[in-house]
Amino acid sequence: MHRFFVSPSLITVEKSFRLEGEIAHQLGRVLRLGPGAQILLLDGTGKEYVAELGQFQMQKNSTSVEGRILEERIAGNEPKTHVTLFQSLLKGEKFDYVLQKATEIGVSAFVPVLSERVIGGGSPNKLERWRKIVREAAEQSRRGLLPIVAEPIIFEQALKQATNEGLGLLAWEDEKTLSLKKALQGSNQVQRVNLLIGPEGGYSSAEAEQARQAGVISVSLGPRILRAETAGPTATALILYELGDM
């Protein structure tokens, strides 16, 4: 059954809905679904709705369709552990890759970070594209919640947020003492993990020390150095596995 995230406001009290724009275009012109076809609508808050499509209205430059809700239920497939990935911005399409793969694995929220070695920065256009990538990845991987993509913040702000609630971890290639596995031992009751991943070139020693001073724990992801776009999804998978959520 095809899955689509929509705004909760689209589901009326009468259990009916109206879809327009990109979703309606995909349903009617790409997937070529017709009246009576069933799809799954997700409101991004943990609820999903089995929906039946009605008649399509197809104009030259627009498509819309109305329908009715057949069943409302709680969406599954969500990890109990809330992982927020504070990912330093990356060049080209590498950041897009992180968003897609980490969404598939189970990240609950993304915070783009401007750290010392970042080249370039975010923009409103990028933010809109990032959220679309996350939405499509969440639909494909059968997520029940739509991960949040926040606006970019500077490294100092990231440290404050990472230590505000939950366990704050910073992956650093020069950490020789504490592994990610050891840092998570005895953390079975942790429900929120805030993971900081650096850009190409990683974090500087000054940033790692700044993080430790703020209460963030620096951890090693192993003896082999991962690419910046690989580290976040890999570490997320390891965290969820170690906490019994993968």
Coordinates of N, CA and C in Angstrom, one line a residue, residues 142-232:
R142 N 8.8 2.9 5.7 CA 7.6 2.6 6.5 C 7.8 3.2 7.9
R143 N 8.3 4.4 8.0 CA 8.3 5.1 9.3 C 6.9 5.5 9.7
G144 N 6.7 5.6 11.0 CA 5.4 6.1 11.5 C 5.5 7.5 11.8
L145 N 6.7 8.0 12.2 CA 6.9 9.4 12.5 C 7.7 10.1 11.5
L146 N 7.5 11.3 11.2 CA 8.3 12.1 10.2 C 9.4 12.8 10.9
P147 N 10.7 12.4 10.7 CA 11.8 13.1 11.4 C 11.8 14.6 11.1
I148 N 12.2 15.3 12.2 CA 12.3 16.8 12.1 C 13.6 17.1 11.4
V149 N 13.6 18.2 10.6 CA 14.9 18.7 10.1 C 14.9 20.2 10.5
A150 N 15.7 20.5 11.5 CA 15.8 21.9 12.0 C 16.6 22.8 11.1
E151 N 16.6 24.1 11.4 CA 17.4 25.0 10.7 C 18.9 24.9 11.2
P152 N 19.8 25.2 10.3 CA 21.2 25.1 10.8 C 21.6 26.0 12.0
I153 N 22.4 25.4 12.9 CA 22.9 26.2 14.0 C 24.4 26.1 14.1
I154 N 25.0 27.0 14.9 CA 26.4 26.9 15.1 C 26.8 25.9 16.1
F155 N 28.1 25.5 16.2 CA 28.5 24.4 17.0 C 28.2 24.6 18.5
E156 N 28.4 25.9 19.0 CA 28.2 26.2 20.4 C 26.7 25.9 20.7
Q157 N 25.8 26.3 19.8 CA 24.4 26.0 20.1 C 24.1 24.6 20.1
A158 N 24.8 23.8 19.2 CA 24.6 22.4 19.2 C 24.9 21.7 20.5
L159 N 26.0 22.2 21.1 CA 26.5 21.6 22.4 C 25.4 21.9 23.4
K160 N 24.8 23.1 23.5 CA 23.8 23.4 24.5 C 22.6 22.5 24.3
Q161 N 22.2 22.3 23.0 CA 21.0 21.4 22.8 C 21.3 20.0 23.1
A162 N 22.6 19.5 22.8 CA 22.9 18.1 23.0 C 23.0 17.7 24.5
T163 N 23.2 18.7 25.3 CA 23.3 18.4 26.8 C 22.1 18.9 27.5
N164 N 21.1 19.4 26.8 CA 19.9 19.8 27.5 C 19.0 18.7 28.0
E165 N 19.0 17.6 27.2 CA 18.2 16.4 27.6 C 18.8 15.2 26.9
G166 N 19.0 14.1 27.6 CA 19.5 12.9 27.0 C 21.0 12.8 27.1
L167 N 21.5 11.8 26.4 CA 22.9 11.5 26.4 C 23.6 12.1 25.2
G168 N 24.6 13.0 25.5 CA 25.3 13.7 24.4 C 26.6 13.0 24.0
L169 N 26.7 12.6 22.8 CA 27.9 11.9 22.3 C 28.5 12.6 21.1
L170 N 29.8 12.7 21.0 CA 30.5 13.3 19.9 C 31.5 12.3 19.3
A171 N 31.3 11.9 18.1 CA 32.2 11.0 17.4 C 33.5 11.7 17.0
W172 N 34.6 11.2 17.5 CA 35.9 11.9 17.2 C 37.0 10.8 16.9
E173 N 37.6 11.0 15.8 CA 38.6 9.9 15.3 C 39.8 9.9 16.2
D174 N 40.1 10.9 17.0 CA 41.3 10.9 17.9 C 40.9 10.4 19.3
E175 N 39.7 10.0 19.5 CA 39.4 9.4 20.8 C 39.9 8.0 20.9
K176 N 40.8 7.8 21.8 CA 41.5 6.5 21.9 C 41.1 5.6 23.1
T177 N 40.3 6.2 24.0 CA 39.9 5.5 25.3 C 38.5 4.9 25.3
L178 N 37.6 5.7 24.9 CA 36.2 5.3 25.1 C 35.5 5.0 23.7
S179 N 35.0 3.8 23.6 CA 34.3 3.4 22.4 C 32.8 3.8 22.5
L180 N 32.1 3.8 21.4 CA 30.7 4.0 21.4 C 30.0 2.9 22.2
K181 N 30.4 1.7 22.1 CA 29.8 0.6 22.8 C 29.9 0.8 24.3
K182 N 31.2 1.1 24.8 CA 31.4 1.3 26.2 C 30.6 2.5 26.7
A183 N 30.5 3.6 25.9 CA 29.7 4.7 26.4 C 28.2 4.4 26.6
L184 N 27.7 3.4 25.8 CA 26.3 3.1 25.9 C 26.0 2.0 26.9
Q185 N 27.1 1.3 27.4 CA 26.9 0.3 28.5 C 26.3 0.9 29.7
G186 N 25.3 0.2 30.2 CA 24.5 0.7 31.4 C 23.6 1.9 31.1
S187 N 23.4 2.1 29.7 CA 22.5 3.2 29.3 C 21.1 2.7 28.8
N188 N 20.7 1.5 29.3 CA 19.5 0.9 28.8 C 18.3 1.7 29.0
Q189 N 18.4 2.6 30.1 CA 17.2 3.4 30.4 C 17.2 4.8 29.6
V190 N 18.3 5.0 28.9 CA 18.3 6.2 28.1 C 17.3 6.2 27.0
Q191 N 16.5 7.2 26.9 CA 15.5 7.3 25.9 C 15.8 8.3 24.8
R192 N 16.8 9.2 25.0 CA 17.2 10.2 24.1 C 18.8 10.2 23.9
V193 N 19.2 10.1 22.7 CA 20.7 10.2 22.4 C 20.9 11.3 21.4
N194 N 21.8 12.2 21.8 CA 22.1 13.3 20.9 C 23.5 13.1 20.3
L195 N 23.6 12.8 19.0 CA 24.8 12.4 18.4 C 25.4 13.5 17.5
L196 N 26.7 13.9 17.8 CA 27.3 14.9 17.0 C 28.3 14.3 16.1
I197 N 28.2 14.6 14.8 CA 29.1 14.1 13.7 C 29.7 15.3 13.0
G198 N 31.0 15.2 12.8 CA 31.7 16.4 12.2 C 31.6 16.4 10.7
P199 N 32.2 17.4 10.1 CA 32.3 17.5 8.6 C 33.5 16.7 8.0
E200 N 33.7 16.9 6.7 CA 34.9 16.4 6.1 C 36.1 17.0 6.9
G201 N 37.0 16.1 7.3 CA 38.1 16.5 8.2 C 37.9 16.4 9.6
G202 N 36.6 16.1 10.0 CA 36.3 15.9 11.4 C 36.3 17.1 12.3
Y203 N 36.2 16.9 13.6 CA 36.2 18.0 14.5 C 37.7 18.3 14.9
S204 N 38.0 19.5 15.2 CA 39.3 19.9 15.7 C 39.5 19.5 17.1
S205 N 40.7 19.4 17.6 CA 40.9 19.0 19.0 C 40.3 20.1 19.9
A206 N 40.3 21.3 19.5 CA 39.7 22.4 20.3 C 38.2 22.2 20.4
E207 N 37.5 21.8 19.3 CA 36.1 21.5 19.4 C 35.8 20.3 20.3
A208 N 36.6 19.3 20.2 CA 36.4 18.1 21.0 C 36.6 18.5 22.5
E209 N 37.5 19.3 22.8 CA 37.7 19.7 24.2 C 36.5 20.6 24.6
Q210 N 36.1 21.5 23.8 CA 34.9 22.3 24.1 C 33.7 21.5 24.4
A211 N 33.5 20.4 23.6 CA 32.4 19.5 23.8 C 32.5 18.8 25.1
R212 N 33.6 18.3 25.5 CA 33.8 17.7 26.8 C 33.5 18.6 27.9
Q213 N 34.0 19.9 27.8 CA 33.8 20.9 28.8 C 32.3 21.1 29.0
A214 N 31.5 21.0 27.9 CA 30.1 21.2 27.9 C 29.3 20.0 28.4
G215 N 30.0 18.9 28.6 CA 29.3 17.7 29.1 C 29.0 16.7 28.1
V216 N 29.4 16.9 26.8 CA 29.3 15.9 25.8 C 30.4 14.9 25.8
I217 N 30.1 13.6 25.7 CA 31.1 12.5 25.8 C 31.7 12.3 24.4
S218 N 33.0 12.3 24.2 CA 33.6 12.0 23.0 C 33.9 10.5 22.9
V219 N 33.5 9.9 21.7 CA 33.6 8.4 21.6 C 34.3 8.1 20.3
S220 N 34.8 6.9 20.2 CA 35.4 6.4 19.0 C 34.4 5.5 18.3
L221 N 34.4 5.5 17.0 CA 33.6 4.6 16.2 C 34.4 3.4 15.7
G222 N 35.6 3.3 16.2 CA 36.4 2.1 15.8 C 37.8 2.5 15.1
P223 N 38.6 1.6 14.8 CA 39.9 1.9 14.3 C 40.0 2.4 12.9
R224 N 38.9 2.1 12.1 CA 38.9 2.5 10.7 C 38.1 3.9 10.6
I225 N 38.7 4.8 9.9 CA 38.2 6.1 9.8 C 37.0 6.1 8.7
L226 N 35.8 6.5 9.2 CA 34.7 6.6 8.3 C 34.6 7.9 7.6
R227 N 34.0 7.9 6.4 CA 33.7 9.2 5.7 C 32.7 9.9 6.5
A228 N 32.7 11.3 6.4 CA 31.7 12.1 7.1 C 30.3 11.7 6.8
E229 N 30.0 11.3 5.6 CA 28.6 10.9 5.2 C 28.2 9.5 5.7
T230 N 29.2 8.7 6.1 CA 29.0 7.4 6.5 C 28.9 7.3 8.0
A231 N 29.6 8.1 8.7 CA 29.7 8.0 10.2 C 28.3 8.2 10.8
G232 N 27.5 9.1 10.4 CA 26.2 9.4 11.1 C 25.3 8.2 11.0

